[in-house]
């Protein structure tokens, strides 16, 4: 597993964000893949986090996240790579599929 180069990051980010409104895009911030998810209620946010946690465990790749009521802020990076790699984008895709 290798850290993505800048061109690889841009290509993967374009693919991940295709067919989404700009307000729903993932972004690169401080060398990490980031997105804020908004839900109708706390229970829906928590349910989504539970689904995401199951996949994170299956991938053995765990997010940094912060939850307040109906909002979940997600930050993904691969600590072993000191950057963003393939697992970050795999988990991001799964998270999008649940939202």
PDB file of N, CA and C in Angstrom:
ATOM      1  N   UNK A   1       0.851  -1.175   0.000  1.00  0.00           N
ATOM      2  CA  UNK A   1       0.000   0.000   0.000  1.00  0.00           C
ATOM      3  C   UNK A   1       0.896   1.238   0.000  1.00  0.00           C
ATOM      4  N   UNK A   2       0.559   2.196  -0.872  1.00  0.00           N
ATOM      5  CA  UNK A   2       1.373   3.395  -1.000  1.00  0.00           C
ATOM      6  C   UNK A   2       0.527   4.656  -0.856  1.00  0.00           C
ATOM      7  N   UNK A   3       1.181   5.693  -0.400  1.00  0.00           N
ATOM      8  CA  UNK A   3       0.567   7.018  -0.312  1.00  0.00           C
ATOM      9  C   UNK A   3       0.303   7.514  -1.731  1.00  0.00           C
ATOM     10  N   UNK A   4      -0.879   8.083  -1.949  1.00  0.00           N
ATOM     11  CA  UNK A   4      -1.222   8.611  -3.267  1.00  0.00           C
ATOM     12  C   UNK A   4      -0.389   9.853  -3.562  1.00  0.00           C
ATOM     13  N   UNK A   5       0.019   9.980  -4.806  1.00  0.00           N
ATOM     14  CA  UNK A   5       0.692  11.194  -5.272  1.00  0.00           C
ATOM     15  C   UNK A   5      -0.369  12.261  -5.509  1.00  0.00           C
ATOM     16  N   UNK A   6       0.056  13.489  -5.713  1.00  0.00           N
ATOM     17  CA  UNK A   6      -0.895  14.583  -5.967  1.00  0.00           C
ATOM     18  C   UNK A   6      -1.782  14.281  -7.173  1.00  0.00           C
ATOM     19  N   UNK A   7      -1.237  13.823  -8.321  1.00  0.00           N
ATOM     20  CA  UNK A   7      -2.121  13.495  -9.450  1.00  0.00           C
ATOM     21  C   UNK A   7      -3.082  12.344  -9.143  1.00  0.00           C
ATOM     22  N   UNK A   8      -2.628  11.342  -8.399  1.00  0.00           N
ATOM     23  CA  UNK A   8      -3.515  10.238  -8.016  1.00  0.00           C
ATOM     24  C   UNK A   8      -4.634  10.734  -7.108  1.00  0.00           C
ATOM     25  N   UNK A   9      -4.289  11.619  -6.178  1.00  0.00           N
ATOM     26  CA  UNK A   9      -5.295  12.192  -5.275  1.00  0.00           C
ATOM     27  C   UNK A   9      -6.359  12.942  -6.057  1.00  0.00           C
ATOM     28  N   UNK A  10      -5.933  13.784  -6.983  1.00  0.00           N
ATOM     29  CA  UNK A  10      -6.892  14.583  -7.751  1.00  0.00           C
ATOM     30  C   UNK A  10      -7.808  13.687  -8.588  1.00  0.00           C
ATOM     31  N   UNK A  11      -7.236  12.654  -9.217  1.00  0.00           N
ATOM     32  CA  UNK A  11      -8.041  11.741 -10.035  1.00  0.00           C
ATOM     33  C   UNK A  11      -9.042  10.977  -9.163  1.00  0.00           C
ATOM     34  N   UNK A  12      -8.590  10.473  -8.016  1.00  0.00           N
ATOM     35  CA  UNK A  12      -9.475   9.723  -7.120  1.00  0.00           C
ATOM     36  C   UNK A  12     -10.560  10.625  -6.541  1.00  0.00           C
ATOM     37  N   UNK A  13     -10.212  11.859  -6.229  1.00  0.00           N
ATOM     38  CA  UNK A  13     -11.180  12.815  -5.681  1.00  0.00           C
ATOM     39  C   UNK A  13     -12.248  13.166  -6.719  1.00  0.00           C
ATOM     40  N   UNK A  14     -11.838  13.372  -7.968  1.00  0.00           N
ATOM     41  CA  UNK A  14     -12.806  13.642  -9.036  1.00  0.00           C
ATOM     42  C   UNK A  14     -13.766  12.473  -9.205  1.00  0.00           C
ATOM     43  N   UNK A  15     -13.243  11.266  -9.184  1.00  0.00           N
ATOM     44  CA  UNK A  15     -14.076  10.075  -9.319  1.00  0.00           C
ATOM     45  C   UNK A  15     -15.036   9.930  -8.140  1.00  0.00           C
ATOM     46  N   UNK A  16     -14.542  10.143  -6.935  1.00  0.00           N
ATOM     47  CA  UNK A  16     -15.367  10.038  -5.727  1.00  0.00           C
ATOM     48  C   UNK A  16     -16.494  11.066  -5.720  1.00  0.00           C
ATOM     49  N   UNK A  17     -16.214  12.269  -6.209  1.00  0.00           N
ATOM     50  CA  UNK A  17     -17.186  13.366  -6.148  1.00  0.00           C
ATOM     51  C   UNK A  17     -18.092  13.474  -7.370  1.00  0.00           C
ATOM     52  N   UNK A  18     -17.867  12.642  -8.383  1.00  0.00           N
ATOM     53  CA  UNK A  18     -18.701  12.759  -9.583  1.00  0.00           C
ATOM     54  C   UNK A  18     -20.158  12.488  -9.241  1.00  0.00           C
ATOM     55  N   UNK A  19     -21.035  13.181  -9.916  1.00  0.00           N
ATOM     56  CA  UNK A  19     -22.485  13.037  -9.751  1.00  0.00           C
ATOM     57  C   UNK A  19     -22.980  13.495  -8.379  1.00  0.00           C
ATOM     58  N   UNK A  20     -22.203  14.309  -7.686  1.00  0.00           N
ATOM     59  CA  UNK A  20     -22.635  14.850  -6.396  1.00  0.00           C
ATOM     60  C   UNK A  20     -22.677  16.367  -6.484  1.00  0.00           C
ATOM     61  N   UNK A  21     -23.617  16.953  -5.771  1.00  0.00           N
ATOM     62  CA  UNK A  21     -23.662  18.405  -5.671  1.00  0.00           C
ATOM     63  C   UNK A  21     -22.395  18.888  -4.955  1.00  0.00           C
ATOM     64  N   UNK A  22     -21.890  20.059  -5.302  1.00  0.00           N
ATOM     65  CA  UNK A  22     -20.673  20.563  -4.650  1.00  0.00           C
ATOM     66  C   UNK A  22     -20.748  20.583  -3.127  1.00  0.00           C
ATOM     67  N   UNK A  23     -21.913  20.788  -2.579  1.00  0.00           N
ATOM     68  CA  UNK A  23     -22.053  20.810  -1.120  1.00  0.00           C
ATOM     69  C   UNK A  23     -21.855  19.424  -0.498  1.00  0.00           C
ATOM     70  N   UNK A  24     -21.850  18.377  -1.323  1.00  0.00           N
ATOM     71  CA  UNK A  24     -21.691  17.012  -0.835  1.00  0.00           C
ATOM     72  C   UNK A  24     -20.312  16.428  -1.168  1.00  0.00           C
ATOM     73  N   UNK A  25     -19.400  17.262  -1.628  1.00  0.00           N
ATOM     74  CA  UNK A  25     -18.078  16.797  -2.048  1.00  0.00           C
ATOM     75  C   UNK A  25     -17.145  16.506  -0.879  1.00  0.00           C
ATOM     76  N   UNK A  26     -16.286  15.524  -1.095  1.00  0.00           N
ATOM     77  CA  UNK A  26     -15.133  15.293  -0.235  1.00  0.00           C
ATOM     78  C   UNK A  26     -14.078  16.314  -0.633  1.00  0.00           C
ATOM     79  N   UNK A  27     -13.228  16.685   0.320  1.00  0.00           N
ATOM     80  CA  UNK A  27     -12.161  17.648   0.069  1.00  0.00           C
ATOM     81  C   UNK A  27     -10.869  17.157   0.697  1.00  0.00           C
ATOM     82  N   UNK A  28      -9.774  17.685   0.220  1.00  0.00           N
ATOM     83  CA  UNK A  28      -8.487  17.439   0.854  1.00  0.00           C
ATOM     84  C   UNK A  28      -8.185  18.663   1.716  1.00  0.00           C
ATOM     85  N   UNK A  29      -7.935  18.427   2.993  1.00  0.00           N
ATOM     86  CA  UNK A  29      -7.614  19.512   3.921  1.00  0.00           C
ATOM     87  C   UNK A  29      -6.528  19.026   4.871  1.00  0.00           C
ATOM     88  N   UNK A  30      -5.460  19.776   4.954  1.00  0.00           N
ATOM     89  CA  UNK A  30      -4.326  19.416   5.820  1.00  0.00           C
ATOM     90  C   UNK A  30      -3.836  17.988   5.565  1.00  0.00           C
ATOM     91  N   UNK A  31      -3.830  17.589   4.293  1.00  0.00           N
ATOM     92  CA  UNK A  31      -3.327  16.272   3.929  1.00  0.00           C
ATOM     93  C   UNK A  31      -4.243  15.122   4.287  1.00  0.00           C
ATOM     94  N   UNK A  32      -5.523  15.430   4.525  1.00  0.00           N
ATOM     95  CA  UNK A  32      -6.496  14.388   4.876  1.00  0.00           C
ATOM     96  C   UNK A  32      -7.741  14.540   4.005  1.00  0.00           C
ATOM     97  N   UNK A  33      -8.451  13.435   3.823  1.00  0.00           N
ATOM     98  CA  UNK A  33      -9.700  13.414   3.073  1.00  0.00           C
ATOM     99  C   UNK A  33     -10.830  13.732   4.044  1.00  0.00           C
ATOM    100  N   UNK A  34     -11.602  14.775   3.758  1.00  0.00           N
ATOM    101  CA  UNK A  34     -12.583  15.285   4.729  1.00  0.00           C
ATOM    102  C   UNK A  34     -13.960  15.509   4.100  1.00  0.00           C
ATOM    103  N   UNK A  35     -14.982  15.306   4.930  1.00  0.00           N
ATOM    104  CA  UNK A  35     -16.356  15.605   4.517  1.00  0.00           C
ATOM    105  C   UNK A  35     -17.220  15.752   5.753  1.00  0.00           C
ATOM    106  N   UNK A  36     -18.216  16.620   5.666  1.00  0.00           N
ATOM    107  CA  UNK A  36     -19.215  16.749   6.722  1.00  0.00           C
ATOM    108  C   UNK A  36     -20.535  16.205   6.191  1.00  0.00           C
ATOM    109  N   UNK A  37     -21.099  15.256   6.909  1.00  0.00           N
ATOM    110  CA  UNK A  37     -22.385  14.659   6.569  1.00  0.00           C
ATOM    111  C   UNK A  37     -23.459  15.295   7.452  1.00  0.00           C
ATOM    112  N   UNK A  38     -24.633  15.558   6.856  1.00  0.00           N
ATOM    113  CA  UNK A  38     -25.769  16.131   7.590  1.00  0.00           C
ATOM    114  C   UNK A  38     -26.943  15.168   7.489  1.00  0.00           C
ATOM    115  N   UNK A  39     -27.609  14.952   8.611  1.00  0.00           N
ATOM    116  CA  UNK A  39     -28.733  14.031   8.682  1.00  0.00           C
ATOM    117  C   UNK A  39     -29.945  14.739   9.277  1.00  0.00           C
ATOM    118  N   UNK A  40     -31.093  14.091   9.238  1.00  0.00           N
ATOM    119  CA  UNK A  40     -32.324  14.695   9.745  1.00  0.00           C
ATOM    120  C   UNK A  40     -32.414  14.688  11.259  1.00  0.00           C
ATOM    121  N   UNK A  41     -31.664  13.796  11.909  1.00  0.00           N
ATOM    122  CA  UNK A  41     -31.753  13.696  13.363  1.00  0.00           C
ATOM    123  C   UNK A  41     -30.488  13.047  13.906  1.00  0.00           C
ATOM    124  N   UNK A  42     -30.360  13.094  15.221  1.00  0.00           N
ATOM    125  CA  UNK A  42     -29.229  12.441  15.881  1.00  0.00           C
ATOM    126  C   UNK A  42     -29.256  10.940  15.648  1.00  0.00           C
ATOM    127  N   UNK A  43     -30.423  10.323  15.747  1.00  0.00           N
ATOM    128  CA  UNK A  43     -30.516   8.875  15.605  1.00  0.00           C
ATOM    129  C   UNK A  43     -30.116   8.428  14.208  1.00  0.00           C
ATOM    130  N   UNK A  44     -30.436   9.224  13.193  1.00  0.00           N
ATOM    131  CA  UNK A  44     -30.008   8.877  11.825  1.00  0.00           C
ATOM    132  C   UNK A  44     -28.499   9.037  11.673  1.00  0.00           C
ATOM    133  N   UNK A  45     -27.948  10.073  12.265  1.00  0.00           N
ATOM    134  CA  UNK A  45     -26.493  10.261  12.230  1.00  0.00           C
ATOM    135  C   UNK A  45     -25.804   9.098  12.935  1.00  0.00           C
ATOM    136  N   UNK A  46     -26.328   8.718  14.085  1.00  0.00           N
ATOM    137  CA  UNK A  46     -25.725   7.632  14.855  1.00  0.00           C
ATOM    138  C   UNK A  46     -25.864   6.292  14.131  1.00  0.00           C
ATOM    139  N   UNK A  47     -27.005   6.075  13.498  1.00  0.00           N
ATOM    140  CA  UNK A  47     -27.206   4.853  12.710  1.00  0.00           C
ATOM    141  C   UNK A  47     -26.222   4.775  11.558  1.00  0.00           C
ATOM    142  N   UNK A  48     -26.009   5.909  10.892  1.00  0.00           N
ATOM    143  CA  UNK A  48     -25.035   5.960   9.802  1.00  0.00           C
ATOM    144  C   UNK A  48     -23.635   5.665  10.333  1.00  0.00           C
ATOM    145  N   UNK A  49     -23.298   6.224  11.483  1.00  0.00           N
ATOM    146  CA  UNK A  49     -21.987   5.977  12.074  1.00  0.00           C
ATOM    147  C   UNK A  49     -21.815   4.482  12.399  1.00  0.00           C
ATOM    148  N   UNK A  50     -22.880   3.840  12.840  1.00  0.00           N
ATOM    149  CA  UNK A  50     -22.822   2.417  13.140  1.00  0.00           C
ATOM    150  C   UNK A  50     -22.533   1.605  11.874  1.00  0.00           C
ATOM    151  N   UNK A  51     -23.229   1.927  10.783  1.00  0.00           N
ATOM    152  CA  UNK A  51     -22.963   1.245   9.515  1.00  0.00           C
ATOM    153  C   UNK A  51     -21.522   1.483   9.065  1.00  0.00           C
ATOM    154  N   UNK A  52     -21.080   2.713   9.155  1.00  0.00           N
ATOM    155  CA  UNK A  52     -19.717   3.053   8.742  1.00  0.00           C
ATOM    156  C   UNK A  52     -18.692   2.342   9.625  1.00  0.00           C
ATOM    157  N   UNK A  53     -18.993   2.224  10.908  1.00  0.00           N
ATOM    158  CA  UNK A  53     -18.070   1.552  11.830  1.00  0.00           C
ATOM    159  C   UNK A  53     -17.908   0.077  11.475  1.00  0.00           C
ATOM    160  N   UNK A  54     -18.976  -0.567  11.056  1.00  0.00           N
ATOM    161  CA  UNK A  54     -18.900  -1.980  10.658  1.00  0.00           C
ATOM    162  C   UNK A  54     -17.967  -2.130   9.465  1.00  0.00           C
ATOM    163  N   UNK A  55     -18.103  -1.250   8.467  1.00  0.00           N
ATOM    164  CA  UNK A  55     -17.223  -1.314   7.301  1.00  0.00           C
ATOM    165  C   UNK A  55     -15.798  -0.923   7.654  1.00  0.00           C
ATOM    166  N   UNK A  56     -15.638   0.038   8.518  1.00  0.00           N
ATOM    167  CA  UNK A  56     -14.286   0.424   8.941  1.00  0.00           C
ATOM    168  C   UNK A  56     -13.586  -0.770   9.578  1.00  0.00           C
ATOM    169  N   UNK A  57     -14.315  -1.511  10.367  1.00  0.00           N
ATOM    170  CA  UNK A  57     -13.738  -2.692  11.012  1.00  0.00           C
ATOM    171  C   UNK A  57     -13.404  -3.767   9.980  1.00  0.00           C
ATOM    172  N   UNK A  58     -14.294  -3.977   9.001  1.00  0.00           N
ATOM    173  CA  UNK A  58     -14.024  -4.953   7.943  1.00  0.00           C
ATOM    174  C   UNK A  58     -12.773  -4.580   7.154  1.00  0.00           C
ATOM    175  N   UNK A  59     -12.590  -3.295   6.895  1.00  0.00           N
ATOM    176  CA  UNK A  59     -11.424  -2.828   6.145  1.00  0.00           C
ATOM    177  C   UNK A  59     -10.196  -2.670   7.038  1.00  0.00           C
ATOM    178  N   UNK A  60     -10.399  -2.783   8.350  1.00  0.00           N
ATOM    179  CA  UNK A  60      -9.346  -2.515   9.328  1.00  0.00           C
ATOM    180  C   UNK A  60      -8.747  -1.125   9.089  1.00  0.00           C
ATOM    181  N   UNK A  61      -9.658  -0.175   8.892  1.00  0.00           N
ATOM    182  CA  UNK A  61      -9.259   1.206   8.594  1.00  0.00           C
ATOM    183  C   UNK A  61     -10.280   2.122   9.271  1.00  0.00           C
ATOM    184  N   UNK A  62      -9.862   2.846  10.274  1.00  0.00           N
ATOM    185  CA  UNK A  62     -10.799   3.549  11.143  1.00  0.00           C
ATOM    186  C   UNK A  62     -10.722   5.058  10.958  1.00  0.00           C
ATOM    187  N   UNK A  63     -11.887   5.702  10.866  1.00  0.00           N
ATOM    188  CA  UNK A  63     -11.923   7.142  10.628  1.00  0.00           C
ATOM    189  C   UNK A  63     -11.697   7.950  11.905  1.00  0.00           C
ATOM    190  N   UNK A  64     -11.324   9.185  11.685  1.00  0.00           N
ATOM    191  CA  UNK A  64     -11.430  10.190  12.746  1.00  0.00           C
ATOM    192  C   UNK A  64     -12.761  10.864  12.469  1.00  0.00           C
ATOM    193  N   UNK A  65     -13.615  10.968  13.488  1.00  0.00           N
ATOM    194  CA  UNK A  65     -14.886  11.642  13.255  1.00  0.00           C
ATOM    195  C   UNK A  65     -15.360  12.352  14.500  1.00  0.00           C
ATOM    196  N   UNK A  66     -16.242  13.295  14.254  1.00  0.00           N
ATOM    197  CA  UNK A  66     -16.779  14.139  15.310  1.00  0.00           C
ATOM    198  C   UNK A  66     -18.267  14.283  15.046  1.00  0.00           C
ATOM    199  N   UNK A  67     -19.083  14.000  16.044  1.00  0.00           N
ATOM    200  CA  UNK A  67     -20.534  14.045  15.885  1.00  0.00           C
ATOM    201  C   UNK A  67     -21.153  15.025  16.863  1.00  0.00           C
ATOM    202  N   UNK A  68     -21.973  15.920  16.333  1.00  0.00           N
ATOM    203  CA  UNK A  68     -22.825  16.781  17.146  1.00  0.00           C
ATOM    204  C   UNK A  68     -24.213  16.729  16.524  1.00  0.00           C
ATOM    205  N   UNK A  69     -25.152  16.240  17.296  1.00  0.00           N
ATOM    206  CA  UNK A  69     -26.543  16.076  16.909  1.00  0.00           C
ATOM    207  C   UNK A  69     -26.663  15.413  15.539  1.00  0.00           C
ATOM    208  N   UNK A  70     -27.013  16.139  14.493  1.00  0.00           N
ATOM    209  CA  UNK A  70     -27.270  15.534  13.188  1.00  0.00           C
ATOM    210  C   UNK A  70     -26.111  15.704  12.210  1.00  0.00           C
ATOM    211  N   UNK A  71     -24.978  16.127  12.689  1.00  0.00           N
ATOM    212  CA  UNK A  71     -23.810  16.390  11.839  1.00  0.00           C
ATOM    213  C   UNK A  71     -22.657  15.455  12.232  1.00  0.00           C
ATOM    214  N   UNK A  72     -22.003  14.879  11.212  1.00  0.00           N
ATOM    215  CA  UNK A  72     -20.826  14.047  11.449  1.00  0.00           C
ATOM    216  C   UNK A  72     -19.703  14.559  10.547  1.00  0.00           C
ATOM    217  N   UNK A  73     -18.623  15.001  11.159  1.00  0.00           N
ATOM    218  CA  UNK A  73     -17.440  15.446  10.417  1.00  0.00           C
ATOM    219  C   UNK A  73     -16.465  14.270  10.361  1.00  0.00           C
ATOM    220  N   UNK A  74     -16.051  13.904   9.152  1.00  0.00           N
ATOM    221  CA  UNK A  74     -15.188  12.749   8.945  1.00  0.00           C
ATOM    222  C   UNK A  74     -13.849  13.208   8.368  1.00  0.00           C
ATOM    223  N   UNK A  75     -12.776  12.638   8.905  1.00  0.00           N
ATOM    224  CA  UNK A  75     -11.432  12.869   8.403  1.00  0.00           C
ATOM    225  C   UNK A  75     -10.779  11.512   8.203  1.00  0.00           C
ATOM    226  N   UNK A  76     -10.283  11.273   6.990  1.00  0.00           N
ATOM    227  CA  UNK A  76      -9.650  10.010   6.671  1.00  0.00           C
ATOM    228  C   UNK A  76      -8.197  10.214   6.240  1.00  0.00           C
ATOM    229  N   UNK A  77      -7.338   9.393   6.762  1.00  0.00           N
ATOM    230  CA  UNK A  77      -5.943   9.319   6.321  1.00  0.00           C
ATOM    231  C   UNK A  77      -5.405   7.973   6.776  1.00  0.00           C
ATOM    232  N   UNK A  78      -4.318   7.565   6.171  1.00  0.00           N
ATOM    233  CA  UNK A  78      -3.691   6.300   6.536  1.00  0.00           C
ATOM    234  C   UNK A  78      -2.426   6.623   7.320  1.00  0.00           C
ATOM    235  N   UNK A  79      -2.482   6.381   8.604  1.00  0.00           N
ATOM    236  CA  UNK A  79      -1.375   6.775   9.480  1.00  0.00           C
ATOM    237  C   UNK A  79      -0.071   6.097   9.097  1.00  0.00           C
ATOM    238  N   UNK A  80      -0.137   4.831   8.675  1.00  0.00           N
ATOM    239  CA  UNK A  80       1.075   4.113   8.266  1.00  0.00           C
ATOM    240  C   UNK A  80       1.741   4.752   7.048  1.00  0.00           C
ATOM    241  N   UNK A  81       0.947   5.461   6.243  1.00  0.00           N
ATOM    242  CA  UNK A  81       1.480   6.114   5.048  1.00  0.00           C
ATOM    243  C   UNK A  81       1.791   7.587   5.278  1.00  0.00           C
ATOM    244  N   UNK A  82       1.346   8.120   6.407  1.00  0.00           N
ATOM    245  CA  UNK A  82       1.434   9.562   6.673  1.00  0.00           C
ATOM    246  C   UNK A  82       0.771  10.357   5.556  1.00  0.00           C
ATOM    247  N   UNK A  83      -0.377   9.869   5.118  1.00  0.00           N
ATOM    248  CA  UNK A  83      -1.119  10.555   4.056  1.00  0.00           C
ATOM    249  C   UNK A  83      -2.349   9.779   3.657  1.00  0.00           C
ATOM    250  N   UNK A  84      -2.801  10.024   2.443  1.00  0.00           N
ATOM    251  CA  UNK A  84      -4.031   9.430   1.927  1.00  0.00           C
ATOM    252  C   UNK A  84      -3.681   8.319   0.945  1.00  0.00           C
ATOM    253  N   UNK A  85      -4.374   7.192   1.083  1.00  0.00           N
ATOM    254  CA  UNK A  85      -4.154   6.052   0.199  1.00  0.00           C
ATOM    255  C   UNK A  85      -5.457   5.405  -0.219  1.00  0.00           C
ATOM    256  N   UNK A  86      -5.345   4.237  -0.801  1.00  0.00           N
ATOM    257  CA  UNK A  86      -6.488   3.530  -1.358  1.00  0.00           C
ATOM    258  C   UNK A  86      -7.573   3.228  -0.327  1.00  0.00           C
ATOM    259  N   UNK A  87      -7.203   2.822   0.877  1.00  0.00           N
ATOM    260  CA  UNK A  87      -8.203   2.494   1.900  1.00  0.00           C
ATOM    261  C   UNK A  87      -9.061   3.697   2.279  1.00  0.00           C
ATOM    262  N   UNK A  88      -8.471   4.879   2.244  1.00  0.00           N
ATOM    263  CA  UNK A  88      -9.237   6.089   2.573  1.00  0.00           C
ATOM    264  C   UNK A  88     -10.368   6.290   1.570  1.00  0.00           C
ATOM    265  N   UNK A  89     -10.053   6.093   0.296  1.00  0.00           N
ATOM    266  CA  UNK A  89     -11.082   6.260  -0.726  1.00  0.00           C
ATOM    267  C   UNK A  89     -12.100   5.123  -0.695  1.00  0.00           C
ATOM    268  N   UNK A  90     -11.682   3.914  -0.371  1.00  0.00           N
ATOM    269  CA  UNK A  90     -12.632   2.803  -0.240  1.00  0.00           C
ATOM    270  C   UNK A  90     -13.628   3.079   0.882  1.00  0.00           C
ATOM    271  N   UNK A  91     -13.136   3.542   2.016  1.00  0.00           N
ATOM    272  CA  UNK A  91     -14.024   3.836   3.140  1.00  0.00           C
ATOM    273  C   UNK A  91     -14.920   5.026   2.814  1.00  0.00           C
ATOM    274  N   UNK A  92     -14.384   6.030   2.150  1.00  0.00           N
ATOM    275  CA  UNK A  92     -15.191   7.196   1.755  1.00  0.00           C
ATOM    276  C   UNK A  92     -16.343   6.769   0.844  1.00  0.00           C
ATOM    277  N   UNK A  93     -16.078   5.891  -0.111  1.00  0.00           N
ATOM    278  CA  UNK A  93     -17.130   5.396  -1.000  1.00  0.00           C
ATOM    279  C   UNK A  93     -18.223   4.678  -0.210  1.00  0.00           C
ATOM    280  N   UNK A  94     -17.822   3.846   0.744  1.00  0.00           N
ATOM    281  CA  UNK A  94     -18.812   3.144   1.569  1.00  0.00           C
ATOM    282  C   UNK A  94     -19.638   4.132   2.379  1.00  0.00           C
ATOM    283  N   UNK A  95     -18.981   5.117   2.959  1.00  0.00           N
ATOM    284  CA  UNK A  95     -19.698   6.118   3.749  1.00  0.00           C
ATOM    285  C   UNK A  95     -20.718   6.852   2.888  1.00  0.00           C
ATOM    286  N   UNK A  96     -20.334   7.214   1.669  1.00  0.00           N
ATOM    287  CA  UNK A  96     -21.272   7.887   0.769  1.00  0.00           C
ATOM    288  C   UNK A  96     -22.455   6.983   0.454  1.00  0.00           C
ATOM    289  N   UNK A  97     -22.204   5.700   0.281  1.00  0.00           N
ATOM    290  CA  UNK A  97     -23.295   4.787  -0.088  1.00  0.00           C
ATOM    291  C   UNK A  97     -24.339   4.643   1.006  1.00  0.00           C
ATOM    292  N   UNK A  98     -23.950   4.891   2.259  1.00  0.00           N
ATOM    293  CA  UNK A  98     -24.870   4.786   3.394  1.00  0.00           C
ATOM    294  C   UNK A  98     -25.641   6.071   3.650  1.00  0.00           C
ATOM    295  N   UNK A  99     -25.171   7.188   3.115  1.00  0.00           N
ATOM    296  CA  UNK A  99     -25.807   8.486   3.470  1.00  0.00           C
ATOM    297  C   UNK A  99     -26.991   8.803   2.581  1.00  0.00           C
TER     298      UNK A  99
END
